mmCIF file of N, CA, C and O and ligand atoms in Angstrom:
data_model
loop_
_atom_site.group_PDB
_atom_site.id
_atom_site.type_symbol
_atom_site.label_atom_id
_atom_site.label_comp_id
_atom_site.label_asym_id
_atom_site.label_seq_id
_atom_site.Cartn_x
_atom_site.Cartn_y
_atom_site.Cartn_z
ATOM 1 N N MET A 1 118.459 42.018 51.545
ATOM 2 C CA MET A 1 117.844 42.091 50.207
ATOM 3 C C MET A 1 116.368 41.746 50.281
ATOM 4 O O MET A 1 115.556 42.359 49.609
ATOM 5 N N LEU A 2 115.986 40.765 51.101
ATOM 6 C CA LEU A 2 114.590 40.369 51.171
ATOM 7 C C LEU A 2 113.733 41.524 51.674
ATOM 8 O O LEU A 2 112.693 41.820 51.110
ATOM 9 N N SER A 3 114.191 42.213 52.722
ATOM 10 C CA SER A 3 113.383 43.309 53.255
ATOM 11 C C SER A 3 113.253 44.422 52.232
ATOM 12 O O SER A 3 112.217 45.058 52.119
ATOM 13 N N LEU A 4 114.306 44.668 51.454
ATOM 14 C CA LEU A 4 114.235 45.703 50.415
ATOM 15 C C LEU A 4 113.183 45.316 49.383
ATOM 16 O O LEU A 4 112.364 46.132 48.984
ATOM 17 N N ALA A 5 113.184 44.059 48.960
ATOM 18 C CA ALA A 5 112.222 43.616 47.959
ATOM 19 C C ALA A 5 110.796 43.767 48.482
ATOM 20 O O ALA A 5 109.912 44.242 47.775
ATOM 21 N N LEU A 6 110.564 43.413 49.717
ATOM 22 C CA LEU A 6 109.225 43.531 50.293
ATOM 23 C C LEU A 6 108.803 44.989 50.371
ATOM 24 O O LEU A 6 107.670 45.333 50.100
ATOM 25 N N ALA A 7 109.736 45.868 50.733
ATOM 26 C CA ALA A 7 109.415 47.288 50.817
ATOM 27 C C ALA A 7 109.012 47.830 49.451
ATOM 28 O O ALA A 7 108.098 48.631 49.341
ATOM 29 N N LEU A 8 109.702 47.370 48.420
ATOM 30 C CA LEU A 8 109.376 47.846 47.078
ATOM 31 C C LEU A 8 107.984 47.382 46.668
ATOM 32 O O LEU A 8 107.207 48.125 46.105
ATOM 33 N N ILE A 9 107.659 46.126 46.997
ATOM 34 C CA ILE A 9 106.354 45.586 46.622
ATOM 35 C C ILE A 9 105.244 46.320 47.374
ATOM 36 O O ILE A 9 104.199 46.603 46.827
ATOM 37 N N ALA A 10 105.514 46.682 48.627
ATOM 38 C CA ALA A 10 104.495 47.310 49.451
ATOM 39 C C ALA A 10 104.267 48.773 49.079
ATOM 40 O O ALA A 10 103.264 49.353 49.447
ATOM 41 N N SER A 11 105.206 49.375 48.357
ATOM 42 C CA SER A 11 105.076 50.796 48.031
ATOM 43 C C SER A 11 104.031 51.004 46.943
ATOM 44 O O SER A 11 104.020 50.276 45.959
ATOM 45 N N PRO A 12 103.193 52.023 47.123
ATOM 46 C CA PRO A 12 102.229 52.329 46.060
ATOM 47 C C PRO A 12 102.964 52.743 44.786
ATOM 48 O O PRO A 12 104.086 53.231 44.826
ATOM 49 N N ALA A 13 102.288 52.566 43.641
ATOM 50 C CA ALA A 13 102.919 52.844 42.348
ATOM 51 C C ALA A 13 103.316 54.308 42.215
ATOM 52 O O ALA A 13 104.248 54.635 41.501
ATOM 53 N N PHE A 14 102.601 55.208 42.934
ATOM 54 C CA PHE A 14 102.857 56.627 42.775
ATOM 55 C C PHE A 14 103.877 57.153 43.783
ATOM 56 O O PHE A 14 104.077 58.357 43.895
ATOM 57 N N ALA A 15 104.489 56.246 44.533
ATOM 58 C CA ALA A 15 105.456 56.690 45.532
ATOM 59 C C ALA A 15 106.604 57.440 44.870
ATOM 60 O O ALA A 15 107.048 57.088 43.780
ATOM 61 N N ALA A 16 107.068 58.447 45.544
ATOM 62 C CA ALA A 16 108.136 59.293 45.014
ATOM 63 C C ALA A 16 109.420 59.072 45.792
ATOM 64 O O ALA A 16 109.403 58.539 46.905
ATOM 65 N N THR A 17 110.510 59.452 45.173
ATOM 66 C CA THR A 17 111.786 59.480 45.876
ATOM 67 C C THR A 17 112.196 60.940 46.056
ATOM 68 O O THR A 17 112.228 61.697 45.087
ATOM 69 N N ILE A 18 112.444 61.309 47.285
ATOM 70 C CA ILE A 18 112.822 62.690 47.595
ATOM 71 C C ILE A 18 114.317 62.704 47.882
ATOM 72 O O ILE A 18 114.792 61.948 48.743
ATOM 73 N N GLU A 19 115.021 63.526 47.162
ATOM 74 C CA GLU A 19 116.480 63.528 47.292
ATOM 75 C C GLU A 19 116.957 64.678 48.166
ATOM 76 O O GLU A 19 116.512 65.815 48.015
ATOM 77 N N ILE A 20 117.842 64.344 49.083
ATOM 78 C CA ILE A 20 118.448 65.331 49.976
ATOM 79 C C ILE A 20 119.963 65.189 49.844
ATOM 80 O O ILE A 20 120.481 64.069 49.842
ATOM 81 N N THR A 21 120.622 66.300 49.699
ATOM 82 C CA THR A 21 122.080 66.282 49.592
ATOM 83 C C THR A 21 122.694 66.685 50.924
ATOM 84 O O THR A 21 122.173 67.553 51.630
ATOM 85 N N ILE A 22 123.785 66.007 51.263
ATOM 86 C CA ILE A 22 124.568 66.422 52.439
ATOM 87 C C ILE A 22 125.892 66.964 51.927
ATOM 88 O O ILE A 22 126.622 66.273 51.217
ATOM 89 N N ASP A 23 126.143 68.219 52.244
ATOM 90 C CA ASP A 23 127.376 68.858 51.794
ATOM 91 C C ASP A 23 127.893 69.734 52.924
ATOM 92 O O ASP A 23 127.159 70.589 53.429
ATOM 93 N N LYS A 24 129.107 69.498 53.351
ATOM 94 C CA LYS A 24 129.733 70.263 54.436
ATOM 95 C C LYS A 24 128.862 70.274 55.692
ATOM 96 O O LYS A 24 128.587 71.316 56.274
ATOM 97 N N LEU A 25 128.391 69.084 56.090
ATOM 98 C CA LEU A 25 127.632 68.895 57.315
ATOM 99 C C LEU A 25 126.300 69.644 57.338
ATOM 100 O O LEU A 25 125.832 70.089 58.389
ATOM 101 N N VAL A 26 125.676 69.762 56.160
ATOM 102 C CA VAL A 26 124.360 70.396 56.087
ATOM 103 C C VAL A 26 123.430 69.527 55.236
ATOM 104 O O VAL A 26 123.808 69.111 54.137
ATOM 105 N N PHE A 27 122.224 69.254 55.771
ATOM 106 C CA PHE A 27 121.188 68.590 54.975
ATOM 107 C C PHE A 27 120.518 69.646 54.091
ATOM 108 O O PHE A 27 120.096 70.689 54.583
ATOM 109 N N SER A 28 120.402 69.358 52.807
ATOM 110 C CA SER A 28 119.802 70.344 51.903
ATOM 111 C C SER A 28 118.904 69.648 50.880
ATOM 112 O O SER A 28 119.389 68.815 50.119
ATOM 113 N N PRO A 29 117.594 69.964 50.825
ATOM 114 C CA PRO A 29 116.933 70.893 51.732
ATOM 115 C C PRO A 29 116.761 70.280 53.124
ATOM 116 O O PRO A 29 116.648 69.064 53.259
ATOM 117 N N ALA A 30 116.698 71.152 54.117
ATOM 118 C CA ALA A 30 116.579 70.686 55.499
ATOM 119 C C ALA A 30 115.134 70.356 55.856
ATOM 120 O O ALA A 30 114.882 69.559 56.752
ATOM 121 N N ASN A 31 114.191 70.973 55.152
ATOM 122 C CA ASN A 31 112.774 70.735 55.426
ATOM 123 C C ASN A 31 112.115 70.173 54.180
ATOM 124 O O ASN A 31 112.180 70.785 53.115
ATOM 125 N N ILE A 32 111.476 69.023 54.332
ATOM 126 C CA ILE A 32 110.787 68.438 53.180
ATOM 127 C C ILE A 32 109.399 67.960 53.575
ATOM 128 O O ILE A 32 109.119 67.741 54.756
ATOM 129 N N GLN A 33 108.561 67.798 52.549
ATOM 130 C CA GLN A 33 107.236 67.222 52.745
ATOM 131 C C GLN A 33 107.153 65.964 51.900
ATOM 132 O O GLN A 33 107.647 65.929 50.767
ATOM 133 N N ALA A 34 106.537 64.928 52.465
ATOM 134 C CA ALA A 34 106.474 63.643 51.788
ATOM 135 C C ALA A 34 105.150 62.972 52.109
ATOM 136 O O ALA A 34 104.342 63.509 52.874
ATOM 137 N N LYS A 35 104.939 61.817 51.485
ATOM 138 C CA LYS A 35 103.760 61.009 51.764
ATOM 139 C C LYS A 35 104.207 59.626 52.231
ATOM 140 O O LYS A 35 105.314 59.190 51.901
ATOM 141 N N VAL A 36 103.317 58.954 52.963
ATOM 142 C CA VAL A 36 103.610 57.578 53.345
ATOM 143 C C VAL A 36 103.862 56.759 52.079
ATOM 144 O O VAL A 36 103.120 56.890 51.093
ATOM 145 N N GLY A 37 104.906 55.981 52.087
ATOM 146 C CA GLY A 37 105.282 55.186 50.917
ATOM 147 C C GLY A 37 106.415 55.815 50.117
ATOM 148 O O GLY A 37 107.070 55.133 49.340
ATOM 149 N N ASP A 38 106.616 57.115 50.307
ATOM 150 C CA ASP A 38 107.739 57.769 49.621
ATOM 151 C C ASP A 38 109.067 57.315 50.239
ATOM 152 O O ASP A 38 109.117 56.871 51.391
ATOM 153 N N THR A 39 110.107 57.469 49.441
ATOM 154 C CA THR A 39 111.453 57.150 49.916
ATOM 155 C C THR A 39 112.274 58.436 49.972
ATOM 156 O O THR A 39 112.215 59.251 49.052
ATOM 157 N N ILE A 40 112.993 58.608 51.053
ATOM 158 C CA ILE A 40 113.961 59.707 51.129
ATOM 159 C C ILE A 40 115.331 59.113 50.848
ATOM 160 O O ILE A 40 115.704 58.083 51.425
ATOM 161 N N GLU A 41 116.050 59.756 49.933
ATOM 162 C CA GLU A 41 117.403 59.289 49.636
ATOM 163 C C GLU A 41 118.388 60.434 49.892
ATOM 164 O O GLU A 41 118.249 61.515 49.331
ATOM 165 N N TRP A 42 119.354 60.155 50.766
ATOM 166 C CA TRP A 42 120.391 61.140 51.062
ATOM 167 C C TRP A 42 121.644 60.816 50.251
ATOM 168 O O TRP A 42 122.071 59.660 50.197
ATOM 169 N N THR A 43 122.216 61.821 49.649
ATOM 170 C CA THR A 43 123.491 61.687 48.951
ATOM 171 C C THR A 43 124.530 62.468 49.739
ATOM 172 O O THR A 43 124.408 63.685 49.913
ATOM 173 N N ASN A 44 125.511 61.745 50.231
ATOM 174 C CA ASN A 44 126.540 62.355 51.078
ATOM 175 C C ASN A 44 127.748 62.745 50.233
ATOM 176 O O ASN A 44 128.446 61.889 49.706
ATOM 177 N N LYS A 45 127.996 64.028 50.103
ATOM 178 C CA LYS A 45 129.146 64.502 49.328
ATOM 179 C C LYS A 45 130.380 64.679 50.202
ATOM 180 O O LYS A 45 131.464 64.981 49.696
ATOM 181 N N ASP A 46 130.197 64.531 51.509
ATOM 182 C CA ASP A 46 131.326 64.718 52.428
ATOM 183 C C ASP A 46 132.229 63.480 52.453
ATOM 184 O O ASP A 46 131.826 62.391 52.042
ATOM 185 N N VAL A 47 133.430 63.662 52.979
ATOM 186 C CA VAL A 47 134.377 62.549 53.087
ATOM 187 C C VAL A 47 134.290 61.887 54.460
ATOM 188 O O VAL A 47 135.147 61.100 54.834
ATOM 189 N N ILE A 48 133.242 62.233 55.219
ATOM 190 C CA ILE A 48 132.983 61.583 56.501
ATOM 191 C C ILE A 48 131.552 61.054 56.494
ATOM 192 O O ILE A 48 130.701 61.574 55.772
ATOM 193 N N ALA A 49 131.328 60.019 57.281
ATOM 194 C CA ALA A 49 130.007 59.400 57.331
ATOM 195 C C ALA A 49 129.036 60.245 58.152
ATOM 196 O O ALA A 49 129.436 60.970 59.069
ATOM 197 N N HIS A 50 127.761 60.126 57.805
ATOM 198 C CA HIS A 50 126.698 60.774 58.566
ATOM 199 C C HIS A 50 125.579 59.763 58.803
ATOM 200 O O HIS A 50 125.571 58.680 58.218
ATOM 201 N N THR A 51 124.629 60.156 59.639
ATOM 202 C CA THR A 51 123.405 59.366 59.780
ATOM 203 C C THR A 51 122.213 60.314 59.679
ATOM 204 O O THR A 51 122.357 61.522 59.860
ATOM 205 N N ALA A 52 121.070 59.733 59.394
ATOM 206 C CA ALA A 52 119.795 60.443 59.536
ATOM 207 C C ALA A 52 119.019 59.637 60.568
ATOM 208 O O ALA A 52 118.598 58.512 60.297
ATOM 209 N N THR A 53 118.887 60.203 61.755
ATOM 210 C CA THR A 53 118.386 59.451 62.899
ATOM 211 C C THR A 53 117.204 60.165 63.539
ATOM 212 O O THR A 53 117.279 61.362 63.817
ATOM 213 N N VAL A 54 116.131 59.421 63.754
ATOM 214 C CA VAL A 54 114.979 59.929 64.490
ATOM 215 C C VAL A 54 114.941 59.202 65.820
ATOM 216 O O VAL A 54 114.997 57.968 65.860
ATOM 217 N N LYS A 55 114.857 59.955 66.905
ATOM 218 C CA LYS A 55 114.761 59.303 68.229
ATOM 219 C C LYS A 55 113.555 58.370 68.247
ATOM 220 O O LYS A 55 112.435 58.787 67.986
ATOM 221 N N GLY A 56 113.786 57.100 68.536
ATOM 222 C CA GLY A 56 112.702 56.134 68.576
ATOM 223 C C GLY A 56 112.178 55.748 67.202
ATOM 224 O O GLY A 56 111.149 55.094 67.098
ATOM 225 N N GLY A 57 112.870 56.157 66.154
ATOM 226 C CA GLY A 57 112.408 55.870 64.797
ATOM 227 C C GLY A 57 113.535 55.341 63.936
ATOM 228 O O GLY A 57 114.368 54.575 64.411
ATOM 229 N N TRP A 58 113.578 55.785 62.691
ATOM 230 C CA TRP A 58 114.566 55.243 61.782
ATOM 231 C C TRP A 58 115.964 55.783 62.077
ATOM 232 O O TRP A 58 116.142 56.836 62.696
ATOM 233 N N ASP A 59 116.935 55.003 61.651
ATOM 234 C CA ASP A 59 118.347 55.341 61.854
ATOM 235 C C ASP A 59 119.086 54.892 60.595
ATOM 236 O O ASP A 59 119.335 53.710 60.404
ATOM 237 N N VAL A 60 119.352 55.857 59.737
ATOM 238 C CA VAL A 60 119.923 55.540 58.424
ATOM 239 C C VAL A 60 121.401 55.909 58.409
ATOM 240 O O VAL A 60 121.771 57.048 58.700
ATOM 241 N N MET A 61 122.234 54.947 58.062
ATOM 242 C CA MET A 61 123.666 55.198 57.926
ATOM 243 C C MET A 61 123.941 55.707 56.517
ATOM 244 O O MET A 61 123.460 55.125 55.538
ATOM 245 N N ILE A 62 124.696 56.780 56.429
ATOM 246 C CA ILE A 62 125.022 57.354 55.114
ATOM 247 C C ILE A 62 126.541 57.477 55.024
ATOM 248 O O ILE A 62 127.130 58.453 55.492
ATOM 249 N N PRO A 63 127.197 56.465 54.457
ATOM 250 C CA PRO A 63 128.666 56.461 54.424
ATOM 251 C C PRO A 63 129.218 57.627 53.603
ATOM 252 O O PRO A 63 128.510 58.224 52.787
ATOM 253 N N ALA A 64 130.497 57.921 53.818
ATOM 254 C CA ALA A 64 131.171 58.981 53.070
ATOM 255 C C ALA A 64 131.063 58.734 51.579
ATOM 256 O O ALA A 64 131.195 57.591 51.122
ATOM 257 N N LYS A 65 130.798 59.801 50.822
ATOM 258 C CA LYS A 65 130.718 59.724 49.355
ATOM 259 C C LYS A 65 129.766 58.628 48.894
ATOM 260 O O LYS A 65 130.024 57.931 47.900
ATOM 261 N N SER A 66 128.657 58.463 49.628
ATOM 262 C CA SER A 66 127.730 57.395 49.306
ATOM 263 C C SER A 66 126.297 57.848 49.575
ATOM 264 O O SER A 66 126.040 59.035 49.760
ATOM 265 N N LYS A 67 125.383 56.864 49.602
ATOM 266 C CA LYS A 67 123.972 57.190 49.756
ATOM 267 C C LYS A 67 123.331 56.342 50.834
ATOM 268 O O LYS A 67 123.822 55.261 51.160
ATOM 269 N N GLY A 68 122.229 56.840 51.358
ATOM 270 C CA GLY A 68 121.417 56.062 52.280
ATOM 271 C C GLY A 68 119.968 56.416 52.024
ATOM 272 O O GLY A 68 119.672 57.495 51.508
ATOM 273 N N ASN A 69 119.044 55.499 52.353
ATOM 274 C CA ASN A 69 117.646 55.846 52.127
ATOM 275 C C ASN A 69 116.739 55.192 53.150
ATOM 276 O O ASN A 69 117.120 54.242 53.838
ATOM 277 N N VAL A 70 115.539 55.748 53.249
ATOM 278 C CA VAL A 70 114.515 55.175 54.118
ATOM 279 C C VAL A 70 113.179 55.323 53.401
ATOM 280 O O VAL A 70 112.943 56.311 52.701
ATOM 281 N N THR A 71 112.330 54.309 53.537
ATOM 282 C CA THR A 71 110.964 54.392 53.021
ATOM 283 C C THR A 71 110.046 54.743 54.181
ATOM 284 O O THR A 71 110.088 54.103 55.233
ATOM 285 N N LEU A 72 109.240 55.768 53.991
ATOM 286 C CA LEU A 72 108.407 56.303 55.073
ATOM 287 C C LEU A 72 107.166 55.438 55.253
ATOM 288 O O LEU A 72 106.403 55.238 54.313
ATOM 289 N N LYS A 73 106.965 54.934 56.472
ATOM 290 C CA LYS A 73 105.881 53.986 56.721
ATOM 291 C C LYS A 73 104.769 54.570 57.578
ATOM 292 O O LYS A 73 103.719 53.956 57.733
ATOM 293 N N ALA A 74 104.999 55.746 58.175
ATOM 294 C CA ALA A 74 103.998 56.311 59.076
ATOM 295 C C ALA A 74 103.867 57.806 58.833
ATOM 296 O O ALA A 74 104.851 58.489 58.534
ATOM 297 N N ALA A 75 102.637 58.315 58.960
ATOM 298 C CA ALA A 75 102.407 59.747 58.806
ATOM 299 C C ALA A 75 102.816 60.476 60.081
ATOM 300 O O ALA A 75 102.901 59.888 61.157
ATOM 301 N N GLY A 76 103.067 61.774 59.920
ATOM 302 C CA GLY A 76 103.432 62.584 61.073
ATOM 303 C C GLY A 76 104.649 63.419 60.747
ATOM 304 O O GLY A 76 105.123 63.451 59.616
ATOM 305 N N THR A 77 105.150 64.114 61.751
ATOM 306 C CA THR A 77 106.353 64.909 61.528
ATOM 307 C C THR A 77 107.525 64.235 62.225
ATOM 308 O O THR A 77 107.360 63.595 63.267
ATOM 309 N N ALA A 78 108.670 64.350 61.618
ATOM 310 C CA ALA A 78 109.864 63.740 62.193
ATOM 311 C C ALA A 78 111.011 64.742 62.141
ATOM 312 O O ALA A 78 111.283 65.340 61.098
ATOM 313 N N ASP A 79 111.632 64.959 63.265
ATOM 314 C CA ASP A 79 112.869 65.730 63.312
ATOM 315 C C ASP A 79 114.011 64.730 63.388
ATOM 316 O O ASP A 79 114.023 63.868 64.261
ATOM 317 N N TYR A 80 114.937 64.837 62.455
ATOM 318 C CA TYR A 80 116.064 63.911 62.474
ATOM 319 C C TYR A 80 117.373 64.669 62.599
ATOM 320 O O TYR A 80 117.422 65.893 62.407
ATOM 321 N N PHE A 81 118.408 63.936 62.944
ATOM 322 C CA PHE A 81 119.715 64.556 63.172
ATOM 323 C C PHE A 81 120.781 63.534 62.812
ATOM 324 O O PHE A 81 120.483 62.370 62.536
ATOM 325 N N CYS A 82 122.034 63.967 62.825
ATOM 326 C CA CYS A 82 123.153 63.062 62.604
ATOM 327 C C CYS A 82 123.734 62.680 63.960
ATOM 328 O O CYS A 82 124.032 63.550 64.774
ATOM 329 N N ARG A 83 123.886 61.382 64.181
ATOM 330 C CA ARG A 83 124.404 60.918 65.473
ATOM 331 C C ARG A 83 125.834 61.381 65.717
ATOM 332 O O ARG A 83 126.269 61.513 66.856
ATOM 333 N N PHE A 84 126.592 61.597 64.628
ATOM 334 C CA PHE A 84 127.988 61.993 64.784
ATOM 335 C C PHE A 84 128.135 63.502 64.925
ATOM 336 O O PHE A 84 129.127 63.992 65.466
ATOM 337 N N HIS A 85 127.162 64.237 64.400
ATOM 338 C CA HIS A 85 127.228 65.700 64.403
ATOM 339 C C HIS A 85 125.833 66.212 64.770
ATOM 340 O O HIS A 85 125.041 66.562 63.894
ATOM 341 N N PRO A 86 125.529 66.227 66.063
ATOM 342 C CA PRO A 86 124.141 66.494 66.490
ATOM 343 C C PRO A 86 123.604 67.866 66.074
ATOM 344 O O PRO A 86 122.405 68.106 66.157
ATOM 345 N N ASN A 87 124.480 68.748 65.623
ATOM 346 C CA ASN A 87 123.961 70.033 65.138
ATOM 347 C C ASN A 87 123.472 69.946 63.689
ATOM 348 O O ASN A 87 122.922 70.907 63.168
ATOM 349 N N MET A 88 123.648 68.798 63.045
ATOM 350 C CA MET A 88 123.065 68.575 61.713
ATOM 351 C C MET A 88 121.623 68.133 61.915
ATOM 352 O O MET A 88 121.378 67.082 62.519
ATOM 353 N N LYS A 89 120.677 68.926 61.396
ATOM 354 C CA LYS A 89 119.276 68.621 61.656
ATOM 355 C C LYS A 89 118.444 68.731 60.391
ATOM 356 O O LYS A 89 118.730 69.552 59.512
ATOM 357 N N GLY A 90 117.407 67.914 60.331
ATOM 358 C CA GLY A 90 116.453 67.989 59.226
ATOM 359 C C GLY A 90 115.047 67.733 59.753
ATOM 360 O O GLY A 90 114.870 67.237 60.870
ATOM 361 N N HIS A 91 114.067 68.087 58.939
ATOM 362 C CA HIS A 91 112.668 67.985 59.356
ATOM 363 C C HIS A 91 111.852 67.430 58.191
ATOM 364 O O HIS A 91 111.985 67.895 57.059
ATOM 365 N N VAL A 92 111.009 66.442 58.496
ATOM 366 C CA VAL A 92 110.188 65.805 57.476
ATOM 367 C C VAL A 92 108.728 65.841 57.914
ATOM 368 O O VAL A 92 108.426 65.474 59.054
ATOM 369 N N GLU A 93 107.864 66.291 57.032
ATOM 370 C CA GLU A 93 106.433 66.188 57.282
ATOM 371 C C GLU A 93 105.882 65.121 56.366
ATOM 372 O O GLU A 93 106.004 65.228 55.143
ATOM 373 N N VAL A 94 105.290 64.090 56.968
ATOM 374 C CA VAL A 94 104.802 62.952 56.186
ATOM 375 C C VAL A 94 103.274 62.950 56.204
ATOM 376 O O VAL A 94 102.655 62.788 57.273
ATOM 377 N N ALA A 95 102.666 63.144 55.035
ATOM 378 C CA ALA A 95 101.204 63.106 54.919
ATOM 379 C C ALA A 95 100.745 61.660 54.721
ATOM 380 O O ALA A 95 101.490 60.854 54.170
ATOM 381 N N PRO A 96 99.543 61.322 55.180
ATOM 382 C CA PRO A 96 99.041 59.949 55.039
ATOM 383 C C PRO A 96 98.911 59.532 53.560
ATOM 384 O O PRO A 96 98.712 60.381 52.718
HETATM 385 CU CU1 LIG B 101 127.180 63.882 60.410
#
């Protein structure tokens, strides 16, 4: 809880939340553009758990019929995948 509170305080007032749906082992939309400080929130409609994982970066657990999120702290591009289903892929472009 403490880290969540700090992340919220550190986020600029104009930060956005970008929503991605997971349905039948597909991230939708698969390609998004964001800014540093934005939050990506995944909504998992499947009855199995997924992750959004960047090699050497964030690793978000997204339980079945639940949600997971990450706040973007660095600019650049990130290709992420699901650790359980490596053919599930998404791409994020993060502007400064
Ligand atoms: Cu998966």
